XYZ file of C-alpha atoms in Angstrom:
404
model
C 16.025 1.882 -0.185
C 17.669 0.423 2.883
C 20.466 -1.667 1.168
C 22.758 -2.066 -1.911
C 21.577 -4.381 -4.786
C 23.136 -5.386 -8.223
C 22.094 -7.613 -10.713
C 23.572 -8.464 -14.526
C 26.734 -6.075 -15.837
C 28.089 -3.536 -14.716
C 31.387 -1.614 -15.443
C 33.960 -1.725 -12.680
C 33.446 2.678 -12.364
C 30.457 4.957 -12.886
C 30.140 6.914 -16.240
C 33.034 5.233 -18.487
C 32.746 3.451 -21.670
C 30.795 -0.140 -21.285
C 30.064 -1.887 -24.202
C 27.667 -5.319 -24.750
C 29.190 -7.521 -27.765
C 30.697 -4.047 -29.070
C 28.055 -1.788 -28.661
C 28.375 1.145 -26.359
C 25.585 0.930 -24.089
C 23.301 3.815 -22.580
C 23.911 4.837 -18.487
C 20.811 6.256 -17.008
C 21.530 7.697 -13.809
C 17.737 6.705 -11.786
C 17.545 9.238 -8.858
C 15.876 10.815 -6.257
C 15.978 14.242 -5.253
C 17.739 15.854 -7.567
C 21.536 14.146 -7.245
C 21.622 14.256 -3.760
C 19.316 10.995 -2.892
C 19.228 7.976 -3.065
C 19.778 6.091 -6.870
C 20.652 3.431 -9.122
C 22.389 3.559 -12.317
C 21.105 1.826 -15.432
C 22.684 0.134 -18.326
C 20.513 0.074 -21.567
C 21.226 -1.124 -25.077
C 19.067 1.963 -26.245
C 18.288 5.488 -24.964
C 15.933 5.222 -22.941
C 14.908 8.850 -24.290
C 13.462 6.626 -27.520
C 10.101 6.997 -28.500
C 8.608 5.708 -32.167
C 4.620 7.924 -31.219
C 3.103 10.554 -29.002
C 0.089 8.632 -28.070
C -2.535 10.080 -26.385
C -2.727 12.064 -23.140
C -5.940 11.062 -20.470
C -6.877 13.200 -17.810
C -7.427 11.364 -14.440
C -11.275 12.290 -13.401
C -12.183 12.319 -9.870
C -16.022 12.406 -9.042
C -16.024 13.476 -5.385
C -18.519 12.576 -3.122
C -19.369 14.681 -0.153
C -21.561 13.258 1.967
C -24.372 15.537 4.090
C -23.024 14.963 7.371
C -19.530 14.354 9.144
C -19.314 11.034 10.500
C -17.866 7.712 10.759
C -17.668 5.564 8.277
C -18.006 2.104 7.241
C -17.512 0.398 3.615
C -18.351 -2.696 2.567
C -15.792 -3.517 -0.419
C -15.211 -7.255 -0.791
C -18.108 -7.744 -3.354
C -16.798 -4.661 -5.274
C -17.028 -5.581 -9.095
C -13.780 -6.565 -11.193
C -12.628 -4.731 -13.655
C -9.543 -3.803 -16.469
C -6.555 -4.413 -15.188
C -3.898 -3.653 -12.346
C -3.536 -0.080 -13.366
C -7.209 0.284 -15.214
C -8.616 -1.303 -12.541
C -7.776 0.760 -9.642
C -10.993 1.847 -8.134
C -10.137 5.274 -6.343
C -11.954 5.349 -2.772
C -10.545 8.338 -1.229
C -7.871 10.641 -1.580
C -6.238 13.788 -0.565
C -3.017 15.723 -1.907
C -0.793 12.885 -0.378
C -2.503 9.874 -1.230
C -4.440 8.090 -3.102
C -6.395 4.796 -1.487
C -8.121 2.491 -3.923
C -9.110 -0.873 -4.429
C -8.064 -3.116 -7.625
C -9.714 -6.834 -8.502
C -8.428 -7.298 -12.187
C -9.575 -9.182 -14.855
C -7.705 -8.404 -17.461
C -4.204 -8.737 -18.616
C -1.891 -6.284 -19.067
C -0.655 -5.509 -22.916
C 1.195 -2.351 -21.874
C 4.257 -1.385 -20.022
C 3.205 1.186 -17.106
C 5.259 3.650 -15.215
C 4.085 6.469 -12.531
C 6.097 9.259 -13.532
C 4.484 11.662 -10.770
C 4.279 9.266 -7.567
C 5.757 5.908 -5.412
C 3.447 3.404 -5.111
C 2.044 0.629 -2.197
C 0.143 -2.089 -3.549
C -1.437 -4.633 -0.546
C -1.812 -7.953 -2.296
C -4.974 -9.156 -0.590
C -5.589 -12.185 -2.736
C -3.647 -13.399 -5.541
C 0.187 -14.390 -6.619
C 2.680 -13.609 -9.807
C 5.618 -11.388 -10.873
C 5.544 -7.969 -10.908
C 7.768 -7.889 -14.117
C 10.210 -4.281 -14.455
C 12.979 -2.780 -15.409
C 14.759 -3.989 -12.482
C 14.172 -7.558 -13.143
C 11.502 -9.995 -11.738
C 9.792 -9.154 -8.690
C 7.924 -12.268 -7.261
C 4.589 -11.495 -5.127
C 2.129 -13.518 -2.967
C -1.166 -12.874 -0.822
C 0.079 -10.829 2.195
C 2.745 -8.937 0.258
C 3.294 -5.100 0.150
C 4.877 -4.340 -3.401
C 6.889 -0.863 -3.150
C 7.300 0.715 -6.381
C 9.576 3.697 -6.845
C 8.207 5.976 -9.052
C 9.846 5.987 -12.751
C 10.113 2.123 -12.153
C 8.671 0.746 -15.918
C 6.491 -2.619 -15.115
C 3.658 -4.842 -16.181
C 2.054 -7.394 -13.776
C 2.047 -11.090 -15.015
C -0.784 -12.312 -12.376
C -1.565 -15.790 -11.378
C -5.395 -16.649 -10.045
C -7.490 -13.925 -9.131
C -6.299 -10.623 -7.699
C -7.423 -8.673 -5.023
C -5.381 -5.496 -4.376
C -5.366 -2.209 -1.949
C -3.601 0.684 -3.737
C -1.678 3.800 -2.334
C 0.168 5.893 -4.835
C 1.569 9.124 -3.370
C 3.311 12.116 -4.715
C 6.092 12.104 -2.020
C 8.453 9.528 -0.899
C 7.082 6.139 0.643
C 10.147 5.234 3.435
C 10.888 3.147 6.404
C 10.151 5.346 9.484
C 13.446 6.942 10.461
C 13.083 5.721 14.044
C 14.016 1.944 12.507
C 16.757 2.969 10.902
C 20.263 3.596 11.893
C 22.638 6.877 11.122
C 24.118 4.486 8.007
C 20.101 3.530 7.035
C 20.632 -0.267 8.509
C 17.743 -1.024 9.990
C 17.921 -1.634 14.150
C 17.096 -4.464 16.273
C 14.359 -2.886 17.930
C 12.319 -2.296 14.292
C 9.679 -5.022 13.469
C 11.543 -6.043 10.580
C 15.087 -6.455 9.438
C 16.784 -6.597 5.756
C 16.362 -10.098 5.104
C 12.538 -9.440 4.987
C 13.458 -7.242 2.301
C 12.834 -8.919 -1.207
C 14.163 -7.303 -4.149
C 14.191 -8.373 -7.677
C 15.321 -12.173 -7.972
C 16.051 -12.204 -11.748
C 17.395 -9.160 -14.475
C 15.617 -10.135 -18.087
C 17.281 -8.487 -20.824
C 15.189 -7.713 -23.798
C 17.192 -7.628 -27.036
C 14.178 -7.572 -29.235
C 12.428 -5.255 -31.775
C 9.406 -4.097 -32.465
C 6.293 -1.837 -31.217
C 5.888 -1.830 -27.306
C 3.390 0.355 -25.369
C 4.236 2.149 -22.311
C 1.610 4.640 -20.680
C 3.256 7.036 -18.046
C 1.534 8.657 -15.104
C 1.536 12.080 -15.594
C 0.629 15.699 -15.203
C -2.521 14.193 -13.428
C -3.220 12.016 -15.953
C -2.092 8.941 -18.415
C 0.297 9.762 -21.342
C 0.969 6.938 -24.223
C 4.242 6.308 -25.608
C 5.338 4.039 -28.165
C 8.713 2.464 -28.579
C 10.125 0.486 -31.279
C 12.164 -2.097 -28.745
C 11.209 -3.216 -25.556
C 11.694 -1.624 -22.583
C 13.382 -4.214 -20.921
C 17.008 -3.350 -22.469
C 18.476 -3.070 -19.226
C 21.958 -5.444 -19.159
C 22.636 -4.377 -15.522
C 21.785 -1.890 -12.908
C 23.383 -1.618 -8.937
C 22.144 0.990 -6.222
C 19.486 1.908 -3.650
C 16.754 2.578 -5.950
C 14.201 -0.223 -7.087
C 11.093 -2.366 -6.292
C 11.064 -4.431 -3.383
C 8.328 -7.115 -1.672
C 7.559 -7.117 2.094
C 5.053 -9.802 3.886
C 2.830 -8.262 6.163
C 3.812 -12.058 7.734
C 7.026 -11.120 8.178
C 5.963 -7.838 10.428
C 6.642 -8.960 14.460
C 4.148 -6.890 16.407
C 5.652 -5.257 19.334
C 3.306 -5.615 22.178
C 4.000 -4.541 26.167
C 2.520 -4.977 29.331
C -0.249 -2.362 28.409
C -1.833 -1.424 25.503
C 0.968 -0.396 22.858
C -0.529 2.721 20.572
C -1.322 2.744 17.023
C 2.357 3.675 16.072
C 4.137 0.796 17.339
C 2.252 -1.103 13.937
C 3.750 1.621 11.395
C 5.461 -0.406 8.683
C 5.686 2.668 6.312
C 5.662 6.450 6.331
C 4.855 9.194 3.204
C 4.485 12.841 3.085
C 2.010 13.454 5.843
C 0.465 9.613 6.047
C 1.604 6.592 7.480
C 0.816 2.928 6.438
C 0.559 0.685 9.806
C 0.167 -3.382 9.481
C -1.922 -5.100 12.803
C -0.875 -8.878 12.907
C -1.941 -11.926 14.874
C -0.032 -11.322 18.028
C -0.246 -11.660 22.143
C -1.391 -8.493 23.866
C -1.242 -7.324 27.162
C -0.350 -8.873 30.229
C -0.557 -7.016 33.046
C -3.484 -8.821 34.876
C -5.776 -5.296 34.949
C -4.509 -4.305 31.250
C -7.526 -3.730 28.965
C -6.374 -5.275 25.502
C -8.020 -3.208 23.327
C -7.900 -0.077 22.126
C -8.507 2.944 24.368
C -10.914 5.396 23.001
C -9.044 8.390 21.014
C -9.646 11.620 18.990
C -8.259 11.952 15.729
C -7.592 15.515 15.970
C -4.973 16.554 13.694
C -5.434 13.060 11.326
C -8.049 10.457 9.914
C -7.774 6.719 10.044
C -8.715 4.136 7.175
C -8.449 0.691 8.230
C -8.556 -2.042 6.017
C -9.517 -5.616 7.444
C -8.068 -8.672 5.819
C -8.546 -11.534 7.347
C -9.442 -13.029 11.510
C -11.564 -11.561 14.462
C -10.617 -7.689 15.045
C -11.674 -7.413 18.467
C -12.679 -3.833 18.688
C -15.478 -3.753 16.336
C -19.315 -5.383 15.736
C -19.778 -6.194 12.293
C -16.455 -5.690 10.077
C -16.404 -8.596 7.557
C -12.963 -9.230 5.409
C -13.011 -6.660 2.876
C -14.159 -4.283 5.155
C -12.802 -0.429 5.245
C -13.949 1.833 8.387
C -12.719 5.386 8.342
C -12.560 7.440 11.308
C -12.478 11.206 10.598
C -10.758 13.914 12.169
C -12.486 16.215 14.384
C -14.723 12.815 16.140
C -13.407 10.529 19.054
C -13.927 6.888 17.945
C -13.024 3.427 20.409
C -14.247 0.115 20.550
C -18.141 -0.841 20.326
C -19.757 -0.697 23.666
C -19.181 -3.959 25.983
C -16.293 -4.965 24.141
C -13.697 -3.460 26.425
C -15.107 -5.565 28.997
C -15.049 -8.753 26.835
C -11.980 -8.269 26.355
C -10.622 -8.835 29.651
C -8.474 -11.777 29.989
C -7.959 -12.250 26.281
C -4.232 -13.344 25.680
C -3.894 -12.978 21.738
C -5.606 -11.838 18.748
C -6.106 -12.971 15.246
C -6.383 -10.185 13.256
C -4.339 -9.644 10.090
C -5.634 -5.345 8.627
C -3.945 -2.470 6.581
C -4.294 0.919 8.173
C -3.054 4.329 6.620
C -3.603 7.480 9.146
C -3.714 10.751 6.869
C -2.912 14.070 8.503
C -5.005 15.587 6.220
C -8.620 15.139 5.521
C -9.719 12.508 2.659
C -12.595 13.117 0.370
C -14.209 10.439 -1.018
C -15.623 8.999 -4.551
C -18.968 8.674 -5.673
C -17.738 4.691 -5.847
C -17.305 5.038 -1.601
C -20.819 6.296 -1.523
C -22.222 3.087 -3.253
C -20.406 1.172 -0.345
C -21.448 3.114 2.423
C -23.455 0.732 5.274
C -25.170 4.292 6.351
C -25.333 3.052 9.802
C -21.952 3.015 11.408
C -22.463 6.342 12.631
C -24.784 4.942 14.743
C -23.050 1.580 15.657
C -22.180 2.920 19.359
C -25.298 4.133 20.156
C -26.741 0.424 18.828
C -24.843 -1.577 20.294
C -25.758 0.133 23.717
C -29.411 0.018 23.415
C -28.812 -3.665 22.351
C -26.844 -4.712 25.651
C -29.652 -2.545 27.316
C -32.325 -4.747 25.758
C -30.758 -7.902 26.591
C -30.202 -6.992 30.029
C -33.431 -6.604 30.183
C -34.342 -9.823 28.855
C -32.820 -11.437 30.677
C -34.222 -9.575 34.155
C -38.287 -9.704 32.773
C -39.406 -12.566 34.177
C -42.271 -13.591 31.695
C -39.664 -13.199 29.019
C -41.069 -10.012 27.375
C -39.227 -7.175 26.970
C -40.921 -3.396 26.520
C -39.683 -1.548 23.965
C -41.348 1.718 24.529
């Protein structure tokens, strides 16, 4: 993580005797890579090593959809049905071996404790407020947030209103991009963000209580349940580099030039082979023959998902909030015919989307295939015959157009 944090007790050195009204307490060294990354450093009234049960292990089932042909693709997810909760509900889309996309609209509450043992996680608050509560303390969230959760990190959401999430959980590391980031990991004045956009936990709870507490782990490809006789909360103190932390996609500041900036002047986040981009309401391009869209491009070596969540993206014919196109590798893909034109002139744009561009393919779920418009394959070729047609409306004097 890019800075220090601390919150409750802790002992003036690392690994000596600290004790809570007498009792020696329990250091749990929480790091990455072995001992050579990045970390934090626990303090816990129990072992964290308890366990009362060996519940039972679930295997994680993928059904995998692959379609007959190789083509865009265009997803229709807002009216997606609720269901369980924030980790039940999780709706894979589309995945590879470095990510996982889905979408979550709870409706239940959590009554576990849940930790990814195998994989950091991205959650895109869409809709919805509450406190992510963990180990580290209180994490407060709101529509337009990113929550980043390390893996390991123990939590259980405590939602308020309806939810509306986009999920990416990822074997690897999720990090700031290197180029925002200093030799010392402070982040630079050219990045679109800066430290005090940063939001870790606000508030350390520390659980003294007994009795039975569920935790499910992410594991082995699959959900194993644990079951502790004291809550999981113990922790008196913790300080490091290692926990959950909010980010608005508000807070981003799009960088934007006298020409059309590329795709990777949005990138908010990177992971093993993917990155995570945010495209906010911002001016474009002002040179007076700049085209303010986006120039047509092959994916060759990656494929882009774009989430839209909320204003006018300029670039496309019908994309409704909720909406998820995917551009596969292999196929050029640009804006919709006439719209590069249209655009001319514009000074600033509305539009508020997630996109994550995988340099490796995706495969889908049978779920994707039940949101699948069918047609956006063939929204370029449409939208050409339909400026054709109009045009020659608008030239037919009697007002009659042939369409033979």
């Amino acid at each position: 993580m890019p800075f220090y944090q601390r919150l409750g007790e802790v002992p003036r050195k690392r690994h000596v005797q600290f004790r809570d009204d007498g009792t020696l307490l329990t250091e749990e060294v929480f790091g990455l890579e072995g001992f050579s990354g990045n970390e934090s450093i626990l303090y816990h009234h129990l072992s964290p090593c308890r366990i009362k049960e060996l519940g039972d292990f679930e295997p994680i089932e993928r059904e995998e959809w692959v379609p007959d042909a190789h083509a865009h693709r265009h997803f229709a997810t807002y009216g997606v049905e609720p269901e369980g909760d924030e980790v039940t509900g999780r709706q894979l889309l589309m995945w590879n071996g470095d990510v996982e996309i889905s979408l979550c609209r709870p409706t239940e509450q959590m009554d576990y404790f849940f930790r990814n043992g195998e994989g950091d996680e991205v959650i895109f608050v869409h809709e919805g407020s509450g406190t992510l509560e963990t180990i580290f303390g209180d994490l407060p969230y709101s529509d337009g947030d990113y929550i980043v959760v390390p893996r390991g990190t123990t939590y259980r959401f405590r939602p308020e209103g309806e939810q509306r999430y986009l999920v990416f959980e990822t074997p690897g590391l999720i990090t700031i991009p290197r180029r925002y980031r200093n030799d010392h990991g402070q982040l630079m004045e050219h990045a679109p963000y800066y430290h005090r956009d940063i939001h870790p936990p606000t508030e350390l709870r520390t659980h003294r209580d007994r009795g039975e507490h569920v935790v499910k782990v992410r594991v082995r490809d699959g959900y194993q349940t644990y079951v502790l006789d004291y809550h999981p909360f113990d922790v008196v103190g913790w300080d490091g580099y290692v926990y959950p932390w909010t980010f608005s996609i508000h807070d981003f500041e799009p960088i934007t030039g006298r020409i059309h900036m590329p795709p990777p002047s949005h990138q908010t986040f990177q992971g093993p082979n993917f990155v995570i981009c945010s495209f906010c309401p911002r001016k474009l391009d002002f040179d007076p023959n700049a085209i303010p869209i986006p120039y047509h491009h092959s994916n060759l070596q990656s494929e882009e998902m774009i989430y839209y969540v909320s204003g006018n993206f300029g670039s496309r014919r019908g994309i409704d909030v909720g909406s998820i196109t995917l551009h596969p590798s292999g196929l050029p893909h640009g804006p919709h015919p006439g719209l590069a034109e249209k655009s001319i002139g514009t000074t600033e744009t509305t539009e508020l989307a997630v996109m994550c561009d995988t340099f490796r393919p995706l495969k889908l779920t049978k779920l994707a295939s039940t949101l699948d418009d069918g047609r956006y394959a063939y929204s370029w070729y449409e939208a050409t015959e339909q400026a054709r047609d109009a045009k020659d409306a608008d030239e037919d004097p009697a007002g009659v157009t042939s369409h033979f």
